Tab-separated table of C-alpha atoms and ligand atoms in Angstrom:
chain	number	residue	atom	x	y	z
A	1	MET	CA	0.000	0.000	0.000
A	2	ALA	CA	1.187	3.433	-0.819
A	3	GLN	CA	2.409	5.487	2.092
A	4	HIS	CA	0.153	8.225	3.407
A	5	PHE	CA	1.436	11.600	2.250
A	6	LEU	CA	1.520	13.098	5.758
A	7	LEU	CA	3.757	10.202	6.880
A	8	SER	CA	6.256	10.657	4.072
A	9	LYS	CA	9.697	12.230	4.376
A	10	LYS	CA	8.736	14.633	1.611
A	11	TYR	CA	5.991	16.222	3.713
A	12	ARG	CA	8.259	16.834	6.718
A	13	ASP	CA	10.508	19.488	5.177
A	14	ILE	CA	9.910	21.863	8.087
A	15	SER	CA	8.537	21.259	11.572
A	16	GLU	CA	7.458	23.040	14.719
A	17	TYR	CA	10.564	21.671	16.429
A	18	GLU	CA	12.950	23.271	13.954
A	19	LEU	CA	11.002	26.515	13.776
A	20	SER	CA	11.050	26.811	17.575
A	21	ARG	CA	14.843	27.229	17.409
A	22	PHE	CA	14.677	30.322	15.209
A	23	THR	CA	15.523	33.596	16.944
A	24	GLU	CA	13.628	36.856	16.449
A	25	ASN	CA	16.407	37.978	14.057
A	26	ASP	CA	16.126	34.764	12.040
A	27	TRP	CA	12.402	35.397	11.721
A	28	PHE	CA	13.010	38.981	10.644
A	29	ASP	CA	15.090	37.709	7.720
A	30	TYR	CA	12.576	34.936	6.978
A	31	PHE	CA	9.708	37.437	6.820
A	32	ARG	CA	11.795	39.745	4.580
A	33	ASN	CA	12.491	36.898	2.189
A	34	ILE	CA	8.810	35.979	2.029
A	35	ARG	CA	7.485	39.526	1.769
A	36	PHE	CA	10.143	41.266	-0.375
A	37	GLY	CA	11.600	38.239	-2.154
A	38	GLY	CA	15.124	38.847	-0.801
A	39	LEU	CA	17.226	40.740	1.723
A	40	ASP	CA	18.730	43.323	-0.633
A	41	LYS	CA	15.571	45.311	-1.283
A	42	SER	CA	12.278	46.300	0.321
A	43	ILE	CA	8.967	47.654	-0.889
A	44	CYS	CA	7.401	50.814	0.509
A	45	PRO	CA	3.777	49.993	1.417
A	46	ARG	CA	2.823	53.660	0.953
A	47	CYS	CA	4.105	54.483	-2.557
A	48	GLY	CA	5.041	51.000	-3.758
A	49	ALA	CA	8.656	51.873	-4.615
A	50	ILE	CA	10.973	48.868	-4.767
A	51	ASP	CA	14.425	49.955	-3.676
A	52	ALA	CA	17.210	49.467	-1.138
A	53	HIS	CA	15.469	51.875	1.251
A	54	TYR	CA	17.355	53.371	4.214
A	55	PHE	CA	17.430	50.784	6.955
A	56	PHE	CA	17.561	51.622	10.667
A	57	LYS	CA	19.013	48.553	12.245
A	58	ALA	CA	18.159	49.203	15.878
A	59	GLN	CA	14.487	49.893	15.125
A	60	LYS	CA	14.240	47.311	12.336
A	61	ARG	CA	12.515	49.941	10.225
A	62	TRP	CA	13.045	51.401	6.789
A	63	ARG	CA	12.654	54.914	5.469
A	64	CYS	CA	11.390	55.197	1.926
A	65	LYS	CA	13.852	56.846	-0.459
A	66	HIS	CA	10.986	58.368	-2.437
A	67	CYS	CA	8.145	59.389	-0.116
A	68	HIS	CA	10.311	59.462	3.046
A	69	ARG	CA	7.809	57.520	5.143
A	70	TYR	CA	8.935	55.036	7.751
A	71	PHE	CA	7.755	51.458	7.541
A	72	SER	CA	8.413	48.139	9.253
A	73	ILE	CA	8.083	44.519	8.186
A	74	LYS	CA	4.482	44.518	9.477
A	75	SER	CA	3.379	47.846	7.929
A	76	GLY	CA	0.576	47.491	5.427
A	77	THR	CA	-0.109	43.849	6.339
A	78	VAL	CA	-2.783	42.198	8.463
A	79	TRP	CA	-0.282	42.284	11.347
A	80	ALA	CA	0.117	46.073	11.209
A	81	ASP	CA	-1.898	46.710	14.387
A	82	SER	CA	-0.552	43.687	16.246
A	83	LYS	CA	2.064	43.764	18.966
A	84	LEU	CA	2.921	40.091	18.547
A	85	PRO	CA	6.613	39.374	17.959
A	86	LEU	CA	7.422	37.756	14.606
A	87	SER	CA	8.301	34.475	16.314
A	88	LYS	CA	4.792	34.204	17.794
A	89	ILE	CA	3.161	35.108	14.487
A	90	ALA	CA	5.202	32.364	12.820
A	91	PHE	CA	4.301	29.956	15.617
A	92	ILE	CA	0.573	30.647	15.143
A	93	VAL	CA	0.847	30.290	11.356
A	94	GLU	CA	2.638	26.946	11.792
A	95	LYS	CA	0.013	25.692	14.261
A	96	PHE	CA	-2.720	26.672	11.827
A	97	CYS	CA	-1.022	24.958	8.871
A	98	SER	CA	-0.233	21.692	10.597
A	99	ALA	CA	-3.761	21.111	11.983
A	100	ALA	CA	-5.726	18.962	9.544
A	101	ASN	CA	-9.197	20.044	10.646
A	102	GLY	CA	-8.431	23.501	11.930
A	103	ILE	CA	-7.361	24.633	15.377
A	104	SER	CA	-9.286	26.411	18.107
A	105	ALA	CA	-8.337	29.793	19.499
A	106	LEU	CA	-8.286	28.272	22.981
A	107	ARG	CA	-5.555	25.822	21.974
A	108	VAL	CA	-3.478	28.473	20.244
A	109	SER	CA	-3.867	30.744	23.243
A	110	ALA	CA	-2.411	28.090	25.541
A	111	ASN	CA	0.320	26.947	23.140
A	112	ALA	CA	1.561	30.398	22.140
A	113	ASN	CA	1.030	31.946	25.585
A	114	VAL	CA	-1.156	34.765	24.310
A	115	GLN	CA	-4.577	35.911	25.470
A	116	TYR	CA	-7.598	34.112	24.053
A	117	LYS	CA	-8.729	37.352	22.410
A	118	THR	CA	-5.369	37.709	20.663
A	119	ALA	CA	-5.472	34.141	19.395
A	120	TRP	CA	-9.061	34.506	18.139
A	121	VAL	CA	-8.255	37.618	16.121
A	122	ALA	CA	-4.955	36.195	14.821
A	123	LEU	CA	-6.649	33.032	13.532
A	124	HIS	CA	-9.389	35.052	11.865
A	125	LYS	CA	-6.767	37.245	10.217
A	126	LEU	CA	-5.328	34.085	8.682
A	127	ARG	CA	-8.785	33.205	7.334
A	128	GLU	CA	-9.225	36.722	5.998
A	129	SER	CA	-5.858	36.460	4.208
A	130	ILE	CA	-6.923	33.179	2.626
A	131	ILE	CA	-10.206	34.672	1.401
A	132	ARG	CA	-8.826	37.944	0.095
A	133	THR	CA	-5.875	36.422	-1.759
A	134	ASN	CA	-7.992	33.752	-3.458
A	135	GLN	CA	-7.798	34.183	-7.198
A	136	LEU	CA	-10.280	31.648	-8.378
A	137	SER	CA	-10.752	31.235	-12.097
A	138	LYS	CA	-13.872	29.495	-13.413
A	139	LEU	CA	-14.025	25.789	-12.684
A	140	LYS	CA	-13.985	23.516	-15.706
A	141	GLY	CA	-13.806	19.854	-16.684
A	142	GLU	CA	-15.494	17.712	-14.055
A	143	VAL	CA	-17.156	19.777	-11.326
A	144	HIS	CA	-18.890	18.469	-8.198
A	145	VAL	CA	-21.521	20.723	-6.603
A	146	ASP	CA	-23.407	20.166	-3.364
A	147	GLY	CA	-24.783	21.908	-0.294
A	148	GLY	CA	-24.427	20.924	3.366
A	149	HIS	CA	-26.140	22.108	6.552
A	150	PHE	CA	-23.890	23.656	9.166
A	151	GLY	CA	-24.244	25.528	12.436
A	152	GLY	CA	-27.189	25.926	14.775
A	153	LYS	CA	-26.862	22.576	16.486
A	154	PRO	CA	-28.525	23.008	19.873
A	155	ARG	CA	-26.277	22.288	22.788
A	156	SER	CA	-27.679	19.361	24.673
A	157	GLY	CA	-28.420	19.285	28.334
A	158	GLN	CA	-29.740	22.748	28.845
A	159	PHE	CA	-33.231	21.587	29.819
A	160	ARG	CA	-31.935	18.708	31.839
A	161	HIS	CA	-32.923	19.839	35.299
A	162	LYS	CA	-36.177	21.434	34.300
A	163	ALA	CA	-38.376	18.759	35.811
A	164	LYS	CA	-39.437	18.970	39.457
A	165	PRO	CA	-38.088	16.287	41.808
A	166	GLU	CA	-41.572	14.885	42.460
A	167	GLU	CA	-42.162	14.518	38.702
A	168	ILE	CA	-38.893	12.630	38.388
A	169	ALA	CA	-39.895	10.370	41.280
A	170	ALA	CA	-43.258	9.710	39.607
A	171	LYS	CA	-41.546	8.835	36.335
A	172	ILE	CA	-39.167	6.423	37.981
A	173	LYS	CA	-42.094	4.839	39.770
A	174	LEU	CA	-43.863	4.424	36.459
A	175	GLY	CA	-40.690	3.018	34.957
A	176	LYS	CA	-40.708	5.588	32.153
A	177	SER	CA	-37.146	6.826	32.377
A	178	GLN	CA	-34.208	7.331	34.649
A	179	GLY	CA	-34.351	10.883	35.915
A	180	ALA	CA	-35.525	13.892	34.023
A	181	ARG	CA	-35.965	13.670	30.297
A	182	ARG	CA	-34.391	16.318	28.211
A	183	SER	CA	-37.101	18.213	26.490
A	184	ARG	CA	-36.305	18.194	22.824
A	185	GLY	CA	-38.146	19.312	19.783
A	186	THR	CA	-39.678	22.370	21.356
A	187	ARG	CA	-40.639	25.258	19.134
A	188	ALA	CA	-38.103	27.563	20.808
A	189	ASN	CA	-35.370	25.025	20.331
A	190	TYR	CA	-36.250	24.628	16.673
A	191	GLU	CA	-36.264	28.380	16.082
A	192	ARG	CA	-32.872	28.731	17.748
A	193	LYS	CA	-31.501	25.896	15.672
A	194	LYS	CA	-32.810	27.441	12.466
A	195	LYS	CA	-31.538	30.914	13.309
A	196	ASN	CA	-27.894	29.935	13.151
A	197	ARG	CA	-28.229	27.246	10.493
A	198	ARG	CA	-26.796	27.936	7.039
A	199	ILE	CA	-26.068	26.033	3.897
A	200	VAL	CA	-22.451	25.849	2.830
A	201	MET	CA	-22.425	25.238	-0.910
A	202	VAL	CA	-19.325	23.926	-2.571
A	203	ALA	CA	-18.165	23.581	-6.165
A	204	ARG	CA	-15.001	21.597	-6.788
A	205	GLU	CA	-13.012	20.996	-9.919
A	206	VAL	CA	-12.042	17.339	-10.003
A	207	VAL	CA	-9.059	15.868	-11.811
A	208	PRO	CA	-9.308	12.083	-12.144
A	209	GLY	CA	-6.637	10.438	-10.009
A	210	LEU	CA	-5.937	13.600	-8.021
A	211	GLY	CA	-9.371	14.367	-6.585
A	212	GLY	CA	-10.603	17.892	-5.946
A	213	THR	CA	-8.022	20.470	-6.961
A	214	LYS	CA	-9.851	23.790	-6.916
A	215	THR	CA	-12.587	24.578	-4.438
A	216	ALA	CA	-15.055	27.462	-4.316
A	217	VAL	CA	-17.399	27.840	-1.335
A	218	PHE	CA	-20.545	29.882	-0.807
A	219	LEU	CA	-22.944	30.563	2.021
A	220	SER	CA	-26.674	30.405	1.446
A	221	SER	CA	-29.793	30.436	3.616
A	222	THR	CA	-31.280	27.405	1.836
A	223	GLU	CA	-30.158	25.123	-0.967
A	224	ASN	CA	-32.212	26.904	-3.631
A	225	ASP	CA	-32.143	27.428	-7.383
A	226	LYS	CA	-31.100	31.063	-7.029
A	227	ALA	CA	-27.905	30.049	-5.233
A	228	ALA	CA	-27.320	27.241	-7.745
A	229	LYS	CA	-27.725	29.709	-10.611
A	230	TYR	CA	-25.314	32.205	-9.010
A	231	ILE	CA	-22.646	29.510	-8.784
A	232	ALA	CA	-23.257	28.363	-12.368
A	233	ASP	CA	-23.162	31.923	-13.753
A	234	ASN	CA	-19.993	33.028	-12.012
A	235	PHE	CA	-17.890	30.014	-11.222
A	236	ILE	CA	-18.423	27.205	-13.723
A	237	GLU	CA	-17.238	27.250	-17.326
A	238	SER	CA	-20.012	26.389	-19.786
A	239	GLY	CA	-19.659	22.941	-21.326
A	240	SER	CA	-18.353	21.411	-18.092
A	241	LEU	CA	-19.448	18.066	-16.716
A	242	VAL	CA	-21.319	18.910	-13.509
A	243	ARG	CA	-22.261	16.270	-10.976
A	244	THR	CA	-24.785	16.946	-8.231
A	245	ASP	CA	-27.328	15.051	-6.156
A	246	GLU	CA	-30.998	15.008	-7.177
A	247	ASN	CA	-31.933	18.202	-5.360
A	248	SER	CA	-34.362	20.250	-7.458
A	249	ALA	CA	-32.194	23.357	-6.959
A	250	TYR	CA	-29.887	22.023	-9.672
A	251	SER	CA	-32.599	21.289	-12.240
A	252	SER	CA	-31.512	24.268	-14.384
A	253	TYR	CA	-28.050	22.708	-14.757
A	254	SER	CA	-29.295	20.132	-17.258
A	255	ALA	CA	-29.859	22.843	-19.861
A	256	ARG	CA	-26.433	24.456	-19.593
A	257	PHE	CA	-23.983	21.712	-18.632
A	258	THR	CA	-23.496	18.011	-19.132
A	259	HIS	CA	-25.390	17.239	-15.941
A	260	GLU	CA	-25.187	13.928	-14.096
A	261	THR	CA	-26.941	13.195	-10.838
A	262	VAL	CA	-26.669	10.623	-8.109
A	263	GLU	CA	-29.621	9.849	-5.846
A	264	HIS	CA	-28.178	10.011	-2.369
A	265	SER	CA	-31.076	8.331	-0.624
A	266	LYS	CA	-30.250	5.212	-2.635
A	267	GLU	CA	-26.524	5.206	-3.345
A	268	TYR	CA	-23.306	7.197	-3.109
A	269	SER	CA	-22.223	6.308	-6.596
A	270	THR	CA	-24.209	4.988	-9.521
A	271	ILE	CA	-23.179	1.790	-11.266
A	272	ASP	CA	-21.472	3.920	-13.940
A	273	GLY	CA	-19.368	5.638	-11.275
A	274	VAL	CA	-21.325	8.892	-11.190
A	275	ASN	CA	-20.756	10.494	-7.795
A	276	ASN	CA	-20.119	13.846	-6.193
A	277	ASN	CA	-17.806	12.470	-3.551
A	278	GLN	CA	-15.287	15.304	-3.792
A	279	ALA	CA	-17.978	17.673	-2.537
A	280	GLU	CA	-18.741	15.186	0.237
A	281	SER	CA	-15.096	14.918	1.244
A	282	TYR	CA	-14.957	18.682	1.597
A	283	PHE	CA	-18.018	18.591	3.879
A	284	SER	CA	-16.424	15.856	5.921
A	285	ARG	CA	-13.508	18.118	6.792
A	286	LEU	CA	-15.725	21.085	7.601
A	287	ARG	CA	-17.961	18.827	9.733
A	288	ARG	CA	-14.949	17.530	11.660
A	289	CYS	CA	-13.972	21.131	12.300
A	290	GLU	CA	-17.444	22.058	13.544
A	291	TYR	CA	-17.925	19.007	15.772
A	292	GLY	CA	-14.376	18.406	16.888
A	293	VAL	CA	-12.511	21.694	16.916
A	294	THR	CA	-14.604	24.830	17.135
A	295	HIS	CA	-17.767	23.122	18.543
A	296	GLN	CA	-19.882	25.878	17.071
A	297	MET	CA	-19.783	28.266	14.174
A	298	GLN	CA	-21.485	31.597	14.230
A	299	ALA	CA	-23.434	32.116	11.030
A	300	ARG	CA	-21.660	35.441	10.603
A	301	TYR	CA	-18.245	33.780	10.323
A	302	MET	CA	-19.224	30.484	8.759
A	303	TRP	CA	-17.987	31.587	5.344
A	304	ASP	CA	-14.551	32.213	6.876
A	305	TYR	CA	-14.382	28.690	8.263
A	306	ALA	CA	-15.675	27.293	4.981
A	307	ASN	CA	-12.916	29.066	3.064
A	308	GLU	CA	-10.305	27.861	5.545
A	309	MET	CA	-11.356	24.264	4.885
A	310	ALA	CA	-11.340	24.880	1.121
A	311	TRP	CA	-7.728	26.041	1.451
A	312	ARG	CA	-6.866	22.959	3.502
A	313	GLU	CA	-8.477	20.678	0.930
A	314	ASP	CA	-6.714	22.355	-1.977
A	315	SER	CA	-3.291	22.345	-0.323
A	316	ARG	CA	-3.442	18.808	1.039
A	317	TRP	CA	-0.666	17.666	-1.328
A	318	LYS	CA	1.649	20.513	-0.374
A	319	THR	CA	4.576	19.922	1.956
A	320	ALA	CA	4.685	21.521	5.401
A	321	LYS	CA	7.024	24.281	4.216
A	322	GLU	CA	5.036	24.989	1.067
A	323	LYS	CA	1.887	25.453	3.152
A	324	PHE	CA	3.664	27.581	5.751
A	325	ASP	CA	5.290	29.855	3.164
A	326	ASP	CA	2.066	30.130	1.184
A	327	LEU	CA	0.033	31.229	4.191
A	328	LEU	CA	2.724	33.555	5.519
A	329	PHE	CA	2.997	35.211	2.113
A	330	ARG	CA	-0.776	35.635	1.997
A	331	THR	CA	-0.823	37.399	5.378
A	332	LEU	CA	1.971	39.725	4.226
A	333	SER	CA	0.389	40.533	0.866
A	334	THR	CA	-3.298	40.973	1.754
A	335	GLY	CA	-2.935	44.546	2.941
A	336	LEU	CA	-4.438	45.897	6.157
A	337	THR	CA	-7.144	43.825	7.781
A	338	ARG	CA	-10.658	44.942	6.869
A	339	TRP	CA	-12.644	42.799	9.256
A	340	TRP	CA	-10.550	42.263	12.387
A	341	ARG	CA	-9.469	45.685	13.497
A	342	GLY	CA	-10.948	46.583	16.891
A	343	TYR	CA	-12.994	43.389	17.158
A	344	TRP	CA	-12.771	43.302	20.948
A	345	GLN	CA	-13.479	47.030	21.099
A	346	GLY	CA	-16.878	46.357	19.583
A	347	TYR	CA	-16.308	46.531	15.849
A	348	ARG	CA	-17.972	43.602	14.091
A	349	ARG	CA	-18.194	42.733	10.436
A	350	ARG	CA	-21.814	43.294	9.409
A	351	ASP	CA	-22.093	41.051	6.361
A	352	GLU	CA	-22.731	37.376	6.477
A	353	MET	CA	-21.653	36.937	2.828
A	354	LEU	CA	-24.861	35.132	1.831
A	355	ILE	CA	-25.380	34.539	-1.894
A	356	ALA	CA	-29.091	33.673	-1.660
B	401	ZN	ZN1	7.432	55.325	-0.307
């Protein structure tokens, strides 16, 4: 049997152990290499001039030769308003990259010895970088499309001690149950569940033998034809082979693509091998994240988590260093954060990024 990629020597070209031995100065050079493509020049974030700008060694800052502004390695990046040392930023990026199903802010907070609030914002800045540096061209060839329900799962146990002791005693006497029953299926519970529930829709380009290679994700209130049409119009090349389940939302696809369906209540793959398993494997990872890592996803930030998992799926054949460098470069090339400045001071992103 072929060796699992994550177990191979090829994957382990960089590790947390080795990175932990880097000093702050080593990281400064590493960040310069990633951001400016070398140590001999730097780029002014204000006027964009590429030059050997004046360097002030003690402050680790440059002064632009053209517009005379000062800038540092963090200026004009998502880390611009962060006091974290470069070594901790790198540590958080590495933690994020090496976790298969995502990592919680609580864990990062403990591992990096930063406040929970700091870890939460840092992780979301990574997600923002992934989203804003995505340059997705239209998907073509074989494309798998599907929608999955996420969020809004009621936490169990909250009605547990609702019953009065004498009612419990009566129930035990009658042999109906042991102790108080949890009341489930109430109207209030259903409304709460629905309020935070969203549909994550995914479209993946599939290369035979390689699996899903390019992934686009969308957030929708229901799996409806409007959302399906939006995805078809903007993200799928005409003439593609599109595989979905038998949901009526995709009925318009038959007219515009080579459309094949699989009836999920009966089978996962038809006898001819028609399936949309690459969409399912994406959902599997997002589901593991929701159930096992974050435990809940606010509807407002579900799109961020969905995009994080799309990045993980698409870079699953990259080595540890390739992933680390890719993500670090994204954080240094996104520009200032739009969504995570002053989060704990009360600023919240308004949009939920729903497509339908
Ligand atoms: Zn300048």
